[in-house]
Short mmCIF file of C-alpha atoms in Angstrom, two decimals:
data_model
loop_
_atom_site.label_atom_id
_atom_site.label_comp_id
_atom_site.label_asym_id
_atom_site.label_seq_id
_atom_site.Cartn_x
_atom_site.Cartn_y
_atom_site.Cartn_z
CA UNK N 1 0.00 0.00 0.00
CA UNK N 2 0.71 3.65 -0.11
CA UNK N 3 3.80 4.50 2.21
CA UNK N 4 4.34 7.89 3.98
CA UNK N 5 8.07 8.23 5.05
CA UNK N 6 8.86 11.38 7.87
CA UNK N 7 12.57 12.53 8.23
CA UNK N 8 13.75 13.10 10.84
CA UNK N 9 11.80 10.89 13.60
CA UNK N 10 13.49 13.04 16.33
CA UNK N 11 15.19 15.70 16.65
CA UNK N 12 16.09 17.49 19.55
CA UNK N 13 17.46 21.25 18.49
CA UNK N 14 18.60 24.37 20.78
CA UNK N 15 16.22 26.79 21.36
CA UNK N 16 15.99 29.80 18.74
CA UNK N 17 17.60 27.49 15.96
CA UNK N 18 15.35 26.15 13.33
CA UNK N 19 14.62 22.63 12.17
CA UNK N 20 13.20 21.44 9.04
CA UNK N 21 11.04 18.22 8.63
CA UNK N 22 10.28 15.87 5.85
CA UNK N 23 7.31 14.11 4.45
CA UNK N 24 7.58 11.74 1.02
CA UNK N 25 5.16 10.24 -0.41
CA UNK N 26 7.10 7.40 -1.11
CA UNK N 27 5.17 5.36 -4.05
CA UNK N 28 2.81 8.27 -5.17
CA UNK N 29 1.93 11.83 -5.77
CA UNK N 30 0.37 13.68 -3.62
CA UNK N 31 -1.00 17.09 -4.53
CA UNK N 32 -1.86 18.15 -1.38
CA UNK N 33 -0.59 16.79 2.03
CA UNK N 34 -1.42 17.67 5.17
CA UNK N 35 0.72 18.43 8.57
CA UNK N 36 -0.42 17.68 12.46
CA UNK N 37 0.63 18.81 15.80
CA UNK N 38 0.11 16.32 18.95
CA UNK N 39 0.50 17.13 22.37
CA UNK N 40 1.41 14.57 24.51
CA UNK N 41 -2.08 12.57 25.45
CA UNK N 42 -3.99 14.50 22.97
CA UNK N 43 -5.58 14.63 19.53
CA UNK N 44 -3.92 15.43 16.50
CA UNK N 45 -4.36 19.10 15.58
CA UNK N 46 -4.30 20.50 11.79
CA UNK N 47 -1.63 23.03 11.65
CA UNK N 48 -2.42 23.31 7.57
CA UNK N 49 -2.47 22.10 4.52
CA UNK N 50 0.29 21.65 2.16
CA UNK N 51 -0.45 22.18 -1.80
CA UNK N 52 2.30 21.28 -4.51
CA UNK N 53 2.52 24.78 -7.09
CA UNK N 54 0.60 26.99 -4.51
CA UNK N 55 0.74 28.55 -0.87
CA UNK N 56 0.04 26.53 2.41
CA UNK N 57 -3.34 27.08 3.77
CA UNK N 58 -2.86 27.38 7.70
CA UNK N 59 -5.44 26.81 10.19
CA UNK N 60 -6.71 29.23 12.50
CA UNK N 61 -4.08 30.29 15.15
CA UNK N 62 -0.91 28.55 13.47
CA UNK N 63 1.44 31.80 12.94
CA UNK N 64 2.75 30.81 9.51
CA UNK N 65 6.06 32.76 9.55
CA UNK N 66 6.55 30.13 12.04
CA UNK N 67 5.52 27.10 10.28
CA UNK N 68 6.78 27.76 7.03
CA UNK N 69 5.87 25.10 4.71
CA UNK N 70 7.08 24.26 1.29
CA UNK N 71 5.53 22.01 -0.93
CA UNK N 72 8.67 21.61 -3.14
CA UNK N 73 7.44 18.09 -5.24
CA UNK N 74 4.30 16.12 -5.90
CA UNK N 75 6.57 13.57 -3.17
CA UNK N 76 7.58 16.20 -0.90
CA UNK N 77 6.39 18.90 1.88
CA UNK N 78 8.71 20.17 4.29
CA UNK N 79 7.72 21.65 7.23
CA UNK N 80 10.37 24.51 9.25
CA UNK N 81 9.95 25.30 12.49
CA UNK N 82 11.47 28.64 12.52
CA UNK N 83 12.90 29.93 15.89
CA UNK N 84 12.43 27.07 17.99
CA UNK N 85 11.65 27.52 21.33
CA UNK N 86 10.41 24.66 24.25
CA UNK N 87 6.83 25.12 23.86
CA UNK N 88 7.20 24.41 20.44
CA UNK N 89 8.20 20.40 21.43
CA UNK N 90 5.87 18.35 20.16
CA UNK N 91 4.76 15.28 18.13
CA UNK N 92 4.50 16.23 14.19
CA UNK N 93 2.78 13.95 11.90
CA UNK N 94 2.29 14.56 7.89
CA UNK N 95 -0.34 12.55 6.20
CA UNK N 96 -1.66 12.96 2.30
CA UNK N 97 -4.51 10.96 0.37
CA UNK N 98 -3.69 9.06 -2.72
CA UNK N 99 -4.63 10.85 -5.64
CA UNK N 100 -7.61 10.53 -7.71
CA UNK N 101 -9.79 8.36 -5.07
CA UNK N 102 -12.34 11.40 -3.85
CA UNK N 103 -13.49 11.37 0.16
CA UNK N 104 -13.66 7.75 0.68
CA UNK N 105 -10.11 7.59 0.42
CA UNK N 106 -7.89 7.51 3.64
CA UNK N 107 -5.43 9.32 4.87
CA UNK N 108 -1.64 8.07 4.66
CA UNK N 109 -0.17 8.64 7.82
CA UNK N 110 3.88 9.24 8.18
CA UNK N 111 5.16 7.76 11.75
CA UNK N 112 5.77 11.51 12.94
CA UNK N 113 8.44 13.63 13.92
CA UNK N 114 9.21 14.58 17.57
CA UNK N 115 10.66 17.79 18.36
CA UNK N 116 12.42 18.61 21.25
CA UNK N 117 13.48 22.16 22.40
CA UNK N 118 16.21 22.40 24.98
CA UNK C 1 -18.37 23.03 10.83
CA UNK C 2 -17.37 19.53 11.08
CA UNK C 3 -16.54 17.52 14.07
CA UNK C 4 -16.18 13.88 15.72
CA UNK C 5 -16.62 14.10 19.75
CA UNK C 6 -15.18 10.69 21.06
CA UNK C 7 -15.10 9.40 24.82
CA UNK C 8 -12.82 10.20 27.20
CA UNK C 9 -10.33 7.52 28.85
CA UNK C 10 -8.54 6.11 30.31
CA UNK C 11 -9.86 3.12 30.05
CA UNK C 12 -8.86 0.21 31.96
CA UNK C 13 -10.09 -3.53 31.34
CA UNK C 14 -8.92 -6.62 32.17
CA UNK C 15 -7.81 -9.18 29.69
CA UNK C 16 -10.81 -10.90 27.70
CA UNK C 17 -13.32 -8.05 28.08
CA UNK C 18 -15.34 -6.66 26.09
CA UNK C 19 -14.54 -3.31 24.96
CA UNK C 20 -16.76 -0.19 24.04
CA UNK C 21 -15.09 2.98 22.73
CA UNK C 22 -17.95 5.81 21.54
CA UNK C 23 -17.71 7.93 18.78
CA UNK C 24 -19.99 10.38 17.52
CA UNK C 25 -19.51 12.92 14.37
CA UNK C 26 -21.30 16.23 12.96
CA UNK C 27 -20.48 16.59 9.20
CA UNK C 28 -21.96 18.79 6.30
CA UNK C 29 -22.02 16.20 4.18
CA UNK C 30 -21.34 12.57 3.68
CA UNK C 31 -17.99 11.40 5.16
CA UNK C 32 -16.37 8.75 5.58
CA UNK C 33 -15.30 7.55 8.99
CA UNK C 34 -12.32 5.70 10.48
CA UNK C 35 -10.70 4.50 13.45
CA UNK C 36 -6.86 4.99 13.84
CA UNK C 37 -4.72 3.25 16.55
CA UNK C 38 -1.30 4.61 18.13
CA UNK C 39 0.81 2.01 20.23
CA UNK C 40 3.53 4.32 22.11
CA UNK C 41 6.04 5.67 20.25
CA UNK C 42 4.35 5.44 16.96
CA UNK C 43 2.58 6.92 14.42
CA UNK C 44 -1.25 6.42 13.76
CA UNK C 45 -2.09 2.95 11.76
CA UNK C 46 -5.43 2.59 10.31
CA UNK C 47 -7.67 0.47 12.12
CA UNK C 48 -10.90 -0.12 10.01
CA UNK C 49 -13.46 2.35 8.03
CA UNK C 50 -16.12 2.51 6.53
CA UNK C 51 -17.61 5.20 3.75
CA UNK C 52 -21.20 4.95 4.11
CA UNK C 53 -24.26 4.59 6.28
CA UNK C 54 -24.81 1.07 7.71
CA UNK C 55 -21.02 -0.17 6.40
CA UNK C 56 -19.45 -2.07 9.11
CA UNK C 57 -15.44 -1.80 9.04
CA UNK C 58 -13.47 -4.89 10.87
CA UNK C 59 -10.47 -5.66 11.53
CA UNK C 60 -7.96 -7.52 14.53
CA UNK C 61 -11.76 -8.54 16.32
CA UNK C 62 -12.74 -4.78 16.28
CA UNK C 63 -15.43 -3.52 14.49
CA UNK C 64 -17.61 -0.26 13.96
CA UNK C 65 -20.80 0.33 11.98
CA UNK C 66 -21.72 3.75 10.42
CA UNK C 67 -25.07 4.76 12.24
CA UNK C 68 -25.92 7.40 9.90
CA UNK C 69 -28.98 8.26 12.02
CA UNK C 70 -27.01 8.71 15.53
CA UNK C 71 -24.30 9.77 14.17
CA UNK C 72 -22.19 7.36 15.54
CA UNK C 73 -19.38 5.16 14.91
CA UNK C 74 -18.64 3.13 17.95
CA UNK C 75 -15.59 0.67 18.27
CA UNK C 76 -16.01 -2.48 19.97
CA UNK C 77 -14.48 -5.68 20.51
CA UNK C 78 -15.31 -9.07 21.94
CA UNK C 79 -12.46 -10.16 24.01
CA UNK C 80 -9.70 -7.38 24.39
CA UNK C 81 -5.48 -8.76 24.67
CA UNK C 82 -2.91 -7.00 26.20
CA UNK C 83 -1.46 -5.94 23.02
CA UNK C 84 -4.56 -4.07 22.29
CA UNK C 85 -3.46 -1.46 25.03
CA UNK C 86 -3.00 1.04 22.69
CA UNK C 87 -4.79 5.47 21.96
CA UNK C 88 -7.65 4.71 20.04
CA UNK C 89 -8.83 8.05 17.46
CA UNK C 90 -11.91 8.05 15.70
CA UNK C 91 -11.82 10.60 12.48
CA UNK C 92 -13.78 11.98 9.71
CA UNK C 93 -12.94 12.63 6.47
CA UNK C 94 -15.41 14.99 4.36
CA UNK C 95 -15.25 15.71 0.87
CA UNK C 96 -17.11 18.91 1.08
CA UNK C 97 -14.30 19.87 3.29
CA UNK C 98 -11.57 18.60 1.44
CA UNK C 99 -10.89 15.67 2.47
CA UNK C 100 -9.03 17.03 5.65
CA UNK C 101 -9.62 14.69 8.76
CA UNK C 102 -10.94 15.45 11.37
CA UNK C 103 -9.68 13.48 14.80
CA UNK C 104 -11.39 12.81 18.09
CA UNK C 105 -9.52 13.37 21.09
CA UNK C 106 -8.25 10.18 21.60
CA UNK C 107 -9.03 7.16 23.85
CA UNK C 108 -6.19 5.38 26.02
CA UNK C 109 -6.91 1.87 26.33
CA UNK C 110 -5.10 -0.38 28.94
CA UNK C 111 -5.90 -4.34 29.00
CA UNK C 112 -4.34 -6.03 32.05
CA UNK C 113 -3.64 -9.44 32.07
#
C-alpha cells in the first residue's frame, strides 16, 4: 500500500535554531498533504495544509512565519519550524490521500516527527 | 463546521473483556469515517473504516458500523489482549471539506492481564 516516510523521527534542536522536517510520499503523488501537531495525550491538531505549485493554507491560530511550509514536489512537503523555542516540542505527523480516489479515500499517515526544544 | 466528539479515557479492562469505545460525528455532508490506533512511540495505523451509512469496518476482532442516524461510529471488541493497550482516534474525512480529517480526542486503552 501507499507509504508515507517522515525525516527526521526526532530531533532534539537548541532553542531559537530552526529545524526542518520531511514528508515523502514514497510510491505516489500527492497534490496536497497535510501536517499535524500532537501534544502529549492528545488529539492530533491541523496546523495546515500543504499544496504542490501553490501557498500553504494554515489553520486558525498557526502563525505561519513560524511554520513555514514548502511544498517543493508532488513527493515532498517540508515543514520549518522557525525559531524554535520549548513550547514548540511536540509530536509532528504529515499525512496525504492518494490521488484521484475522492473522500472515501484515507489518509496516509507518516510515523511523525518529535521535536524537542532544549 | 465539522466535528467527531469521542469518549474520554482512560480506560482500563482486564484481559478478555469486552470493549466499548464511543464515537460520535457532525459533518456537512457525507464522510467517511475511520478509526486509527497509536501504540507508544508510533505513528497512527489505520484500524478499520467505513464510507457509508450502515457499512461495518473490521479488523484484529474490532469492528464499527456507520449509524448514519445517531451519528455514531462506535468501536467495539469481543475479548480485548494486552497488546490491544494502545490510543484509540476516531476521524472523519469529508469531501465537502476537502478531504481534511478530522480526529477525536483520543481514547487510552489499557488491557491487564
Amino acid at each position: 500500500g501507499a507509504v508515507v516516510s517522515q525525516h527526521p523521527s526526532w530531533v532534539i534542536c537548541k532553542s531559537g535554531t530552526s529545524v526542518k522536517i520531511e514528508c515523502r510520499s514514497l510510491d505516489f503523488q500527492a497534490t496536497t498533504m497535510f501536517w499535524y501537531r500532537q501534544f502529549p495525550k492528545q488529539s492530533l491538531m491541523l496546523m495546515a495544509t500543504s499544496n504542490e505549485g501553490s501557498k500553504a493554507t494554515y489553520e486558525q491560530g498557526v502563525e505561519k512565519d513560524k511554520f513555514l511550509i514548502n511544498h517543493a514536489s508532488l513527493t515532498l512537503s517540508t515543514l520549518t519550524v522557525t525559531s524554535a523555542h520549548p513550547e514548540d516540542s511536540s509530536f509532528y505527523i504529515c499525512s496525504a490521500p492518494p490521488p484521484g480516489r475522492g473522500a472515501r479515500n484515507e489518509q496516509f499517515f507518516g510515523p511523525g516527527t518529535r521535536l524537542t526544544v532544549l | 463546521g465539522d466535528s467527531v466528539t469521542q469518549m474520554e479515557g482512560p480506560v482500563t479492562l482486564s484481559e478478555e473483556a469486552f470493549l466499548t469505545i464511543n464515537c460520535t460525528y457532525t459533518a456537512t455532508g457525507y464522510p467517511s469515517l475511520f478509526w486509527y490506533v497509536q501504540y507508544p512511540g508510533e505513528g497512527l495505523q489505520l484500524l478499520l473504516k467505513a464510507t457509508k451509512a450502515d457499512d461495518k469496518g473490521s479488523n484484529k476482532g474490532f469492528e464499527a458500523t456507520y449509524r448514519k442516524e445517531t451519528t455514531s461510529f462506535h468501536l467495539e471488541k469481543g475479548s480485548v489482549q494486552v497488546s490491544d493497550s494502545a490510543v484509540y482516534f476516531c476521524a472523519l474525512s469529508d469531501r465537502l471539506t476537502g478531504n481534511q480529517f478530522y480526529f477525536g480526542t483520543g481514547t487510552s486503552l489499557t488491557v491487564i492481564p
